[in-house]
mmCIF file of C-alpha atoms in Angstrom:
data_model
loop_
_atom_site.group_PDB
_atom_site.id
_atom_site.type_symbol
_atom_site.label_atom_id
_atom_site.label_comp_id
_atom_site.label_asym_id
_atom_site.label_seq_id
_atom_site.Cartn_x
_atom_site.Cartn_y
_atom_site.Cartn_z
ATOM 1 C CA MET A 10 89.277 72.282 93.830
ATOM 2 C CA GLU A 11 91.798 69.758 94.619
ATOM 3 C CA ILE A 12 95.646 71.125 94.817
ATOM 4 C CA THR A 13 97.965 68.233 93.739
ATOM 5 C CA LYS A 14 101.681 67.918 93.387
ATOM 6 C CA GLN A 15 101.408 68.356 89.786
ATOM 7 C CA ILE A 16 99.540 71.747 90.217
ATOM 8 C CA ILE A 17 102.059 73.104 92.696
ATOM 9 C CA PHE A 18 105.091 72.136 90.829
ATOM 10 C CA GLY A 19 103.393 72.742 87.398
ATOM 11 C CA SER A 20 102.458 76.403 88.666
ATOM 12 C CA PHE A 21 105.933 77.037 89.247
ATOM 13 C CA ILE A 22 107.325 75.723 85.942
ATOM 14 C CA VAL A 23 104.856 77.589 83.880
ATOM 15 C CA ALA A 24 105.379 80.782 85.871
ATOM 16 C CA PHE A 25 109.044 80.239 85.317
ATOM 17 C CA LEU A 26 109.205 79.791 81.666
ATOM 18 C CA VAL A 27 106.627 82.444 80.804
ATOM 19 C CA ALA A 28 108.901 85.082 82.597
ATOM 20 C CA LEU A 29 112.045 83.669 81.169
ATOM 21 C CA ALA A 30 110.861 83.838 77.806
ATOM 22 C CA SER A 31 109.297 86.946 77.860
ATOM 23 C CA THR A 32 112.166 89.005 79.764
ATOM 24 C CA PRO A 33 114.059 89.691 76.418
ATOM 25 C CA LEU A 34 110.787 90.940 74.913
ATOM 26 C CA ALA A 35 110.429 93.205 77.707
ATOM 27 C CA ILE A 36 114.118 94.382 76.906
ATOM 28 C CA ARG A 37 113.231 95.165 73.199
ATOM 29 C CA ILE A 38 109.900 96.957 74.280
ATOM 30 C CA ALA A 39 111.438 99.133 77.045
ATOM 31 C CA PRO A 40 113.071 101.892 75.045
ATOM 32 C CA LYS A 41 110.080 102.007 72.482
ATOM 33 C CA ILE A 42 107.665 102.957 74.946
ATOM 34 C CA GLY A 43 110.052 105.412 77.312
ATOM 35 C CA ALA A 44 110.267 102.649 79.908
ATOM 36 C CA MET A 45 113.850 103.546 80.745
ATOM 37 C CA ASP A 46 115.900 104.115 83.872
ATOM 38 C CA ILE A 47 117.961 107.065 83.462
ATOM 39 C CA PRO A 48 120.657 107.928 86.404
ATOM 40 C CA ARG A 49 119.730 111.383 87.215
ATOM 41 C CA ASP A 50 120.473 111.349 91.308
ATOM 42 C CA GLU A 51 123.190 109.821 93.272
ATOM 43 C CA ARG A 52 120.844 107.100 94.633
ATOM 44 C CA ARG A 53 121.065 105.090 91.388
ATOM 45 C CA MET A 54 123.620 102.340 91.299
ATOM 46 C CA HIS A 55 123.841 102.326 87.594
ATOM 47 C CA THR A 56 125.995 104.878 85.266
ATOM 48 C CA HIS A 57 123.635 104.475 82.015
ATOM 49 C CA ALA A 58 120.111 104.035 80.810
ATOM 50 C CA MET A 59 118.640 100.871 81.720
ATOM 51 C CA PRO A 60 115.348 99.178 80.541
ATOM 52 C CA ARG A 61 112.682 99.064 83.236
ATOM 53 C CA PHE A 62 110.082 97.013 82.182
ATOM 54 C CA GLY A 63 110.944 93.702 83.509
ATOM 55 C CA GLY A 64 107.926 93.689 85.588
ATOM 56 C CA MET A 65 105.935 92.587 82.755
ATOM 57 C CA ALA A 66 107.778 89.186 82.569
ATOM 58 C CA ILE A 67 107.214 88.417 86.329
ATOM 59 C CA PHE A 68 103.560 89.694 85.729
ATOM 60 C CA LEU A 69 102.825 87.452 82.884
ATOM 61 C CA GLY A 70 104.648 84.426 84.419
ATOM 62 C CA THR A 71 102.603 84.623 87.584
ATOM 63 C CA GLU A 72 99.340 85.725 86.023
ATOM 64 C CA VAL A 73 99.287 82.840 83.277
ATOM 65 C CA SER A 74 100.210 80.333 85.832
ATOM 66 C CA LEU A 75 97.472 81.493 88.110
ATOM 67 C CA LEU A 76 94.783 81.775 85.608
ATOM 68 C CA PHE A 77 95.972 78.060 84.110
ATOM 69 C CA PHE A 78 95.906 76.229 87.231
ATOM 70 C CA LEU A 79 94.247 77.973 89.967
ATOM 71 C CA SER A 80 91.427 80.244 88.399
ATOM 72 C CA GLY A 81 88.919 77.704 89.377
ATOM 73 C CA ASN A 82 89.168 78.678 93.143
ATOM 74 C CA SER A 83 86.947 81.514 94.053
ATOM 75 C CA LYS A 84 89.613 82.560 96.365
ATOM 76 C CA ILE A 85 92.149 83.345 93.839
ATOM 77 C CA LEU A 86 90.074 85.663 91.586
ATOM 78 C CA PRO A 87 90.499 88.627 93.638
ATOM 79 C CA VAL A 88 94.277 88.264 93.659
ATOM 80 C CA ILE A 89 94.495 87.819 89.873
ATOM 81 C CA ILE A 90 92.458 91.185 89.570
ATOM 82 C CA GLY A 91 94.321 92.874 92.286
ATOM 83 C CA GLY A 92 97.745 91.755 90.793
ATOM 84 C CA ALA A 93 96.892 93.139 87.221
ATOM 85 C CA MET A 94 95.512 96.647 88.790
ATOM 86 C CA ILE A 95 98.676 96.928 90.989
ATOM 87 C CA TYR A 96 100.745 96.175 88.184
ATOM 88 C CA ALA A 97 99.182 98.507 85.986
ATOM 89 C CA LEU A 98 99.866 101.249 88.710
ATOM 90 C CA GLY A 99 103.460 100.351 88.467
ATOM 91 C CA VAL A 100 103.840 100.711 84.801
ATOM 92 C CA TRP A 101 102.083 103.997 85.001
ATOM 93 C CA ASP A 102 104.775 105.046 87.618
ATOM 94 C CA ASP A 103 107.524 103.822 85.567
ATOM 95 C CA LEU A 104 106.179 105.867 82.557
ATOM 96 C CA LYS A 105 104.969 108.887 84.209
ATOM 97 C CA ASN A 106 106.794 109.147 87.534
ATOM 98 C CA LEU A 107 103.885 109.624 89.801
ATOM 99 C CA GLY A 108 103.567 111.477 92.872
ATOM 100 C CA ALA A 109 103.988 109.418 96.269
ATOM 101 C CA HIS A 110 100.396 110.374 97.463
ATOM 102 C CA LEU A 111 98.647 109.588 94.289
ATOM 103 C CA LYS A 112 100.293 106.200 94.266
ATOM 104 C CA PHE A 113 99.530 105.626 97.816
ATOM 105 C CA GLY A 114 95.751 106.495 97.363
ATOM 106 C CA ILE A 115 95.429 104.132 94.397
ATOM 107 C CA GLU A 116 96.888 101.448 96.432
ATOM 108 C CA VAL A 117 94.468 101.717 99.285
ATOM 109 C CA GLY A 118 91.957 101.844 96.632
ATOM 110 C CA VAL A 119 92.932 98.535 95.404
ATOM 111 C CA ALA A 120 93.235 97.202 99.020
ATOM 112 C CA ILE A 121 89.592 98.271 99.838
ATOM 113 C CA LEU A 122 88.464 96.505 96.535
ATOM 114 C CA MET A 123 90.211 93.352 97.809
ATOM 115 C CA TYR A 124 88.545 93.613 101.208
ATOM 116 C CA ALA A 125 85.231 94.021 99.411
ATOM 117 C CA MET A 126 85.631 91.074 97.449
ATOM 118 C CA GLY A 127 86.330 89.006 100.574
ATOM 119 C CA LEU A 128 90.133 88.876 101.008
ATOM 120 C CA ARG A 129 90.220 89.814 104.382
ATOM 121 C CA ILE A 130 92.070 89.419 107.855
ATOM 122 C CA GLU A 131 89.155 88.773 110.320
ATOM 123 C CA PHE A 132 90.730 86.911 113.294
ATOM 124 C CA ILE A 133 93.830 85.922 114.672
ATOM 125 C CA THR A 134 94.418 82.611 116.330
ATOM 126 C CA ASN A 135 95.732 81.964 119.692
ATOM 127 C CA TYR A 136 98.776 79.977 118.331
ATOM 128 C CA PHE A 137 99.669 79.287 121.899
ATOM 129 C CA GLY A 138 96.343 78.011 123.208
ATOM 130 C CA GLU A 139 92.711 77.513 122.337
ATOM 131 C CA GLY A 140 90.645 80.191 121.143
ATOM 132 C CA THR A 141 90.670 83.179 118.442
ATOM 133 C CA LEU A 142 90.839 86.982 118.668
ATOM 134 C CA LYS A 143 88.151 87.986 116.314
ATOM 135 C CA PHE A 144 88.172 91.642 114.908
ATOM 136 C CA GLY A 145 85.250 93.591 114.483
ATOM 137 C CA VAL A 146 84.430 95.173 111.270
ATOM 138 C CA VAL A 147 86.223 98.355 111.684
ATOM 139 C CA ILE A 148 89.208 96.573 112.966
ATOM 140 C CA CYS A 149 89.364 93.871 110.287
ATOM 141 C CA PHE A 150 89.037 96.751 107.581
ATOM 142 C CA ILE A 151 92.157 98.605 108.934
ATOM 143 C CA VAL A 152 94.406 95.586 109.376
ATOM 144 C CA THR A 153 93.446 94.265 105.938
ATOM 145 C CA ILE A 154 94.337 97.449 104.041
ATOM 146 C CA LEU A 155 97.292 98.122 106.280
ATOM 147 C CA TRP A 156 98.620 94.542 105.565
ATOM 148 C CA ILE A 157 97.954 94.613 101.805
ATOM 149 C CA VAL A 158 99.462 98.212 101.304
ATOM 150 C CA GLY A 159 102.298 97.787 103.831
ATOM 151 C CA ILE A 160 103.593 94.438 102.279
ATOM 152 C CA THR A 161 102.973 95.569 98.669
ATOM 153 C CA ASN A 162 105.693 98.511 99.141
ATOM 154 C CA THR A 163 108.473 96.516 101.075
ATOM 155 C CA ILE A 164 109.646 94.925 98.054
ATOM 156 C CA ASN A 165 109.735 98.185 96.258
ATOM 157 C CA LEU A 166 111.873 99.682 98.860
ATOM 158 C CA VAL A 167 114.578 97.256 98.575
ATOM 159 C CA ASP A 168 114.813 97.292 94.801
ATOM 160 C CA GLY A 169 118.081 99.135 94.830
ATOM 161 C CA LEU A 170 120.702 96.756 93.576
ATOM 162 C CA ASP A 171 120.851 94.121 90.582
ATOM 163 C CA GLY A 172 118.743 91.008 91.491
ATOM 164 C CA LEU A 173 118.074 92.113 95.183
ATOM 165 C CA ALA A 174 114.246 92.413 94.792
ATOM 166 C CA ALA A 175 113.649 89.441 92.758
ATOM 167 C CA GLY A 176 115.654 87.098 94.679
ATOM 168 C CA MET A 177 114.151 88.304 97.901
ATOM 169 C CA ALA A 178 110.649 87.903 96.887
ATOM 170 C CA ALA A 179 111.631 84.427 95.489
ATOM 171 C CA ILE A 180 113.001 83.335 98.763
ATOM 172 C CA ALA A 181 109.985 84.858 100.627
ATOM 173 C CA SER A 182 107.565 83.171 98.183
ATOM 174 C CA LEU A 183 109.271 79.820 98.519
ATOM 175 C CA SER A 184 109.584 79.846 102.067
ATOM 176 C CA VAL A 185 105.607 80.539 102.509
ATOM 177 C CA ALA A 186 105.039 77.815 99.995
ATOM 178 C CA TYR A 187 106.713 75.270 101.870
ATOM 179 C CA VAL A 188 105.109 76.251 105.208
ATOM 180 C CA ALA A 189 102.025 76.207 103.291
ATOM 181 C CA TYR A 190 102.931 72.630 101.666
ATOM 182 C CA ILE A 191 103.760 71.000 105.200
ATOM 183 C CA HIS A 192 100.377 72.260 106.967
ATOM 184 C CA GLY A 193 98.451 71.912 103.939
ATOM 185 C CA ASP A 194 96.349 69.245 104.851
ATOM 186 C CA ARG A 195 96.013 70.382 108.315
ATOM 187 C CA PHE A 196 95.262 74.224 107.778
ATOM 188 C CA GLY A 197 94.004 73.639 104.169
ATOM 189 C CA MET A 198 96.807 76.121 102.896
ATOM 190 C CA LEU A 199 97.696 74.072 99.471
ATOM 191 C CA ILE A 200 96.004 76.924 97.510
ATOM 192 C CA VAL A 201 98.336 79.142 99.071
ATOM 193 C CA CYS A 202 101.349 76.668 98.195
ATOM 194 C CA ALA A 203 100.463 76.712 94.693
ATOM 195 C CA GLY A 204 99.791 80.490 94.403
ATOM 196 C CA MET A 205 103.123 80.844 96.079
ATOM 197 C CA MET A 206 104.979 78.676 93.756
ATOM 198 C CA ALA A 207 103.566 80.525 90.816
ATOM 199 C CA VAL A 208 105.018 83.783 91.889
ATOM 200 C CA ALA A 209 108.646 82.463 92.951
ATOM 201 C CA GLY A 210 108.546 81.131 89.452
ATOM 202 C CA GLY A 211 107.917 84.368 88.120
ATOM 203 C CA ALA A 212 110.596 86.229 90.072
ATOM 204 C CA LEU A 213 113.291 83.324 89.210
ATOM 205 C CA GLY A 214 112.342 83.364 85.603
ATOM 206 C CA PHE A 215 113.316 87.134 85.312
ATOM 207 C CA LEU A 216 116.449 86.656 87.646
ATOM 208 C CA PRO A 217 118.898 85.666 85.344
ATOM 209 C CA TYR A 218 118.404 88.916 83.275
ATOM 210 C CA ASN A 219 118.288 90.940 86.419
ATOM 211 C CA PHE A 220 121.309 89.534 88.516
ATOM 212 C CA TYR A 221 124.440 91.686 88.418
ATOM 213 C CA PRO A 222 125.384 93.075 85.766
ATOM 214 C CA ALA A 223 121.936 93.528 85.003
ATOM 215 C CA LYS A 224 120.380 93.435 81.620
ATOM 216 C CA ILE A 225 117.014 95.000 82.647
ATOM 217 C CA PHE A 226 115.188 96.299 86.032
ATOM 218 C CA MET A 227 111.969 95.216 86.853
ATOM 219 C CA GLY A 228 110.712 98.848 87.892
ATOM 220 C CA ASP A 229 107.813 99.608 89.976
ATOM 221 C CA GLY A 230 105.452 97.361 87.965
ATOM 222 C CA GLY A 231 107.565 94.525 89.096
ATOM 223 C CA SER A 232 108.198 95.403 92.614
ATOM 224 C CA LEU A 233 104.785 96.626 93.355
ATOM 225 C CA PHE A 234 103.161 93.470 91.868
ATOM 226 C CA LEU A 235 105.495 90.876 93.793
ATOM 227 C CA GLY A 236 104.845 92.653 96.961
ATOM 228 C CA PHE A 237 101.056 92.612 96.456
ATOM 229 C CA MET A 238 101.209 88.906 95.554
ATOM 230 C CA ILE A 239 102.801 87.971 98.499
ATOM 231 C CA ALA A 240 100.727 90.272 100.768
ATOM 232 C CA SER A 241 97.237 88.778 99.031
ATOM 233 C CA MET A 242 98.262 85.028 98.439
ATOM 234 C CA SER A 243 99.502 84.658 102.197
ATOM 235 C CA VAL A 244 95.810 85.269 103.382
ATOM 236 C CA VAL A 245 93.742 83.406 100.969
ATOM 237 C CA GLY A 246 93.899 80.213 103.205
ATOM 238 C CA PRO A 247 90.404 78.810 103.695
ATOM 239 C CA LEU A 248 90.617 77.558 107.410
ATOM 240 C CA LYS A 249 90.328 80.108 110.359
ATOM 241 C CA ARG A 250 93.511 78.429 112.179
ATOM 242 C CA SER A 251 95.903 79.279 108.983
ATOM 243 C CA THR A 252 95.326 83.031 109.785
ATOM 244 C CA ILE A 253 98.269 83.214 112.214
ATOM 245 C CA LEU A 254 100.482 81.320 109.648
ATOM 246 C CA ALA A 255 99.382 83.278 106.987
ATOM 247 C CA VAL A 256 100.453 86.485 108.954
ATOM 248 C CA VAL A 257 103.395 85.526 111.114
ATOM 249 C CA VAL A 258 105.154 83.583 108.726
ATOM 250 C CA PRO A 259 105.279 86.253 105.805
ATOM 251 C CA VAL A 260 106.315 88.748 108.479
ATOM 252 C CA LEU A 261 109.187 86.569 109.375
ATOM 253 C CA VAL A 262 110.154 85.723 105.811
ATOM 254 C CA MET A 263 110.053 89.451 104.893
ATOM 255 C CA GLY A 264 112.041 90.363 107.957
ATOM 256 C CA ILE A 265 114.559 92.464 106.024
ATOM 257 C CA PRO A 266 112.264 94.519 103.951
ATOM 258 C CA ILE A 267 109.987 95.044 106.458
ATOM 259 C CA PHE A 268 112.859 96.302 108.768
ATOM 260 C CA ASP A 269 114.296 98.514 106.057
ATOM 261 C CA THR A 270 111.081 100.123 105.773
ATOM 262 C CA PHE A 271 110.542 100.609 109.407
ATOM 263 C CA PHE A 272 114.267 102.024 109.679
ATOM 264 C CA ALA A 273 113.918 104.057 106.835
ATOM 265 C CA ILE A 274 110.752 105.824 108.396
ATOM 266 C CA ILE A 275 112.618 106.365 111.468
ATOM 267 C CA ARG A 276 115.834 107.684 109.602
ATOM 268 C CA ARG A 277 113.384 110.296 107.671
ATOM 269 C CA LEU A 278 111.679 111.457 110.636
ATOM 270 C CA VAL A 279 114.813 111.850 112.698
ATOM 271 C CA ASN A 280 116.348 113.903 109.820
ATOM 272 C CA ARG A 281 113.131 115.832 109.225
ATOM 273 C CA LYS A 282 112.650 114.633 105.854
ATOM 274 C CA PRO A 283 109.254 113.734 104.107
ATOM 275 C CA ILE A 284 108.588 109.846 104.823
ATOM 276 C CA MET A 285 107.759 109.054 100.953
ATOM 277 C CA GLN A 286 111.269 110.873 100.031
ATOM 278 C CA ALA A 287 113.717 108.292 98.856
ATOM 279 C CA ASP A 288 117.471 108.540 99.947
ATOM 280 C CA ARG A 289 120.651 106.179 100.206
ATOM 281 C CA GLY A 290 120.142 104.887 103.712
ATOM 282 C CA HIS A 291 118.888 101.293 103.090
ATOM 283 C CA LEU A 292 120.781 98.315 104.077
ATOM 284 C CA HIS A 293 122.287 97.766 100.486
ATOM 285 C CA HIS A 294 123.651 101.169 100.464
ATOM 286 C CA HIS A 295 125.484 100.566 103.521
ATOM 287 C CA LEU A 296 126.758 97.343 102.333
ATOM 288 C CA MET A 297 127.829 99.258 99.166
ATOM 289 C CA ALA A 298 129.392 101.869 100.915
ATOM 290 C CA SER A 299 131.408 99.390 102.977
ATOM 291 C CA GLY A 300 133.157 98.301 99.644
ATOM 292 C CA TYR A 301 131.448 94.932 99.267
ATOM 293 C CA GLY A 302 130.025 95.542 95.606
ATOM 294 C CA GLN A 303 126.851 94.653 94.188
ATOM 295 C CA ARG A 304 126.891 90.936 93.698
ATOM 296 C CA ARG A 305 128.403 90.289 97.440
ATOM 297 C CA ALA A 306 125.974 92.506 98.628
ATOM 298 C CA VAL A 307 122.910 90.771 97.039
ATOM 299 C CA LEU A 308 124.390 87.503 98.079
ATOM 300 C CA MET A 309 124.572 88.869 101.692
ATOM 301 C CA LEU A 310 120.998 89.776 102.003
ATOM 302 C CA TYR A 311 119.748 86.702 100.237
ATOM 303 C CA GLY A 312 121.645 84.683 103.245
ATOM 304 C CA ILE A 313 119.774 86.584 105.850
ATOM 305 C CA SER A 314 116.613 86.340 103.836
ATOM 306 C CA ALA A 315 117.062 82.645 103.814
ATOM 307 C CA ILE A 316 117.781 82.694 107.557
ATOM 308 C CA MET A 317 114.720 84.370 108.269
ATOM 309 C CA GLY A 318 112.813 81.747 105.742
ATOM 310 C CA MET A 319 114.120 78.889 107.703
ATOM 311 C CA SER A 320 113.237 80.636 110.997
ATOM 312 C CA ALA A 321 109.515 81.049 109.738
ATOM 313 C CA VAL A 322 109.429 77.355 109.047
ATOM 314 C CA LEU A 323 110.566 76.471 112.367
ATOM 315 C CA VAL A 324 107.957 78.865 114.175
ATOM 316 C CA SER A 325 105.343 77.016 111.877
ATOM 317 C CA ARG A 326 106.352 74.059 113.460
ATOM 318 C CA GLU A 327 106.243 75.340 117.013
ATOM 319 C CA LEU A 328 110.125 75.090 117.229
ATOM 320 C CA TYR A 329 110.292 78.595 118.829
ATOM 321 C CA LYS A 330 113.674 78.157 120.625
ATOM 322 C CA ASP A 331 115.311 76.985 117.349
ATOM 323 C CA ALA A 332 113.709 79.923 115.539
ATOM 324 C CA GLY A 333 114.686 82.417 118.036
ATOM 325 C CA VAL A 334 118.445 81.410 117.549
ATOM 326 C CA LEU A 335 118.109 82.178 113.675
ATOM 327 C CA ILE A 336 116.408 85.516 114.214
ATOM 328 C CA ILE A 337 119.167 86.611 116.656
ATOM 329 C CA ILE A 338 121.597 85.618 114.046
ATOM 330 C CA ALA A 339 120.131 87.775 111.480
ATOM 331 C CA ILE A 340 119.785 90.782 114.012
ATOM 332 C CA MET A 341 123.171 90.477 114.475
ATOM 333 C CA TYR A 342 124.199 90.551 110.974
ATOM 334 C CA ILE A 343 121.876 93.664 110.313
ATOM 335 C CA TYR A 344 123.716 95.140 113.270
ATOM 336 C CA VAL A 345 127.069 94.662 111.570
ATOM 337 C CA PHE A 346 125.875 95.982 108.249
ATOM 338 C CA LEU A 347 124.475 99.159 109.687
ATOM 339 C CA THR A 348 127.521 99.884 112.013
ATOM 340 C CA ASP A 349 131.175 100.216 111.582
ATOM 341 C CA PRO A 350 134.185 100.147 113.825
ATOM 342 C CA ASN A 351 133.677 103.723 114.879
ATOM 343 C CA HIS A 352 130.050 103.731 115.520
ATOM 344 C CA LYS A 353 128.424 101.390 117.946
ATOM 345 C CA MET A 354 124.903 102.766 117.230
ATOM 346 C CA PRO A 355 123.287 102.287 113.568
ATOM 347 C CA HIS A 356 123.642 105.068 111.297
ATOM 348 C CA ILE A 357 120.709 107.330 111.249
ATOM 349 C CA LYS A 358 121.954 109.634 108.396
ATOM 350 C CA ALA A 359 121.717 108.077 104.685
ATOM 351 C CA VAL A 360 125.114 107.026 103.305
ATOM 352 C CA ASN A 361 126.561 108.630 100.418
ATOM 353 C CA VAL A 362 128.443 106.013 98.257
ATOM 354 C CA GLU A 363 130.215 108.231 95.947
ATOM 355 C CA LYS A 364 131.739 110.514 98.693
ATOM 356 C CA ASP A 365 132.915 107.340 100.605
ATOM 357 C CA GLU A 366 134.617 105.908 97.545
ATOM 358 C CA GLU A 367 136.327 109.405 96.597
ATOM 359 C CA LYS A 368 137.489 109.529 100.355
ATOM 360 C CA LYS A 369 138.929 106.417 100.107
ATOM 361 C CA ARG A 370 140.589 107.082 96.896
ATOM 362 C CA LYS A 371 142.247 110.095 98.625
ATOM 363 C CA GLU A 372 143.650 108.072 101.547
ATOM 364 C CA GLY A 373 144.994 105.385 98.939
ATOM 365 C CA ARG A 374 142.523 102.666 99.706
ATOM 366 C CA LEU A 375 141.126 102.002 96.567
#
């Protein structure tokens, strides 16, 4: 199947328009099926019940586009099936609030199915020289499962502010799509480009309704679906030498959510809390605690995500020094976000926005 510019841009436009048109419908459906986010704990940034069925619009936009433009490619079939299963899991969680272990077990099951359907990371190319490092069956299986499950959950963990998850997923998808486009003829990655454009279109079609002040949340259905699509679409390239791009580029582009996930695990281990237990220690919580507000906090994180996206593009073009400078800049900003003038080391304990704001009021700073 030949991937033309018309298919690449068509996949984006169709996904965008379908998601944009479907979001108002999702807003009306949410209260009828009980898909409402009611703030019952201090982690929530909103103060009233909000629809959390926006994942439907992202799912429909992306899947319709993939079916229309790319269903003739055998590599895309597992992605379409897996995306539908992960979305269904997310909706089930939104409606029934599933336990973390059950969700994780189902995610692993979907990842195993993807492996069985041929979606595998079988080798890593020596990007700095000749040859490849080929995985054995066991290592291939473990790496593939960890990759799919890990990236699937990164978007879910940063979905804490209006527009944050959708915007970061769109930036990540567009960055991977651009890398796939500029290396498409050489590495056979145009199919990845078209697929990622569909994912970006779905996220951006939903974003106008989700950016601050949000009218609807994407819920776990949307965040898990976006994470899964980025993880799976990035490794469908047909050529062996595309593997290093398929793995390294998404890791760089997803630098913020990956770091946030890693830091959350460390923070919860240090505080002797369950790893799957949510808290208020994420990057966006620190920005909110510093008084930036949702809109500015989200835009700041967009900026860092874009910096990481550009560094991924530079790495794909073997401009390692240039990419290194951008990565250092991003790390510097992350350090600033996690610290304050009185602490040189990042805060390990989760922040409490409400208590912080109350303290400022008492001190006359608000």
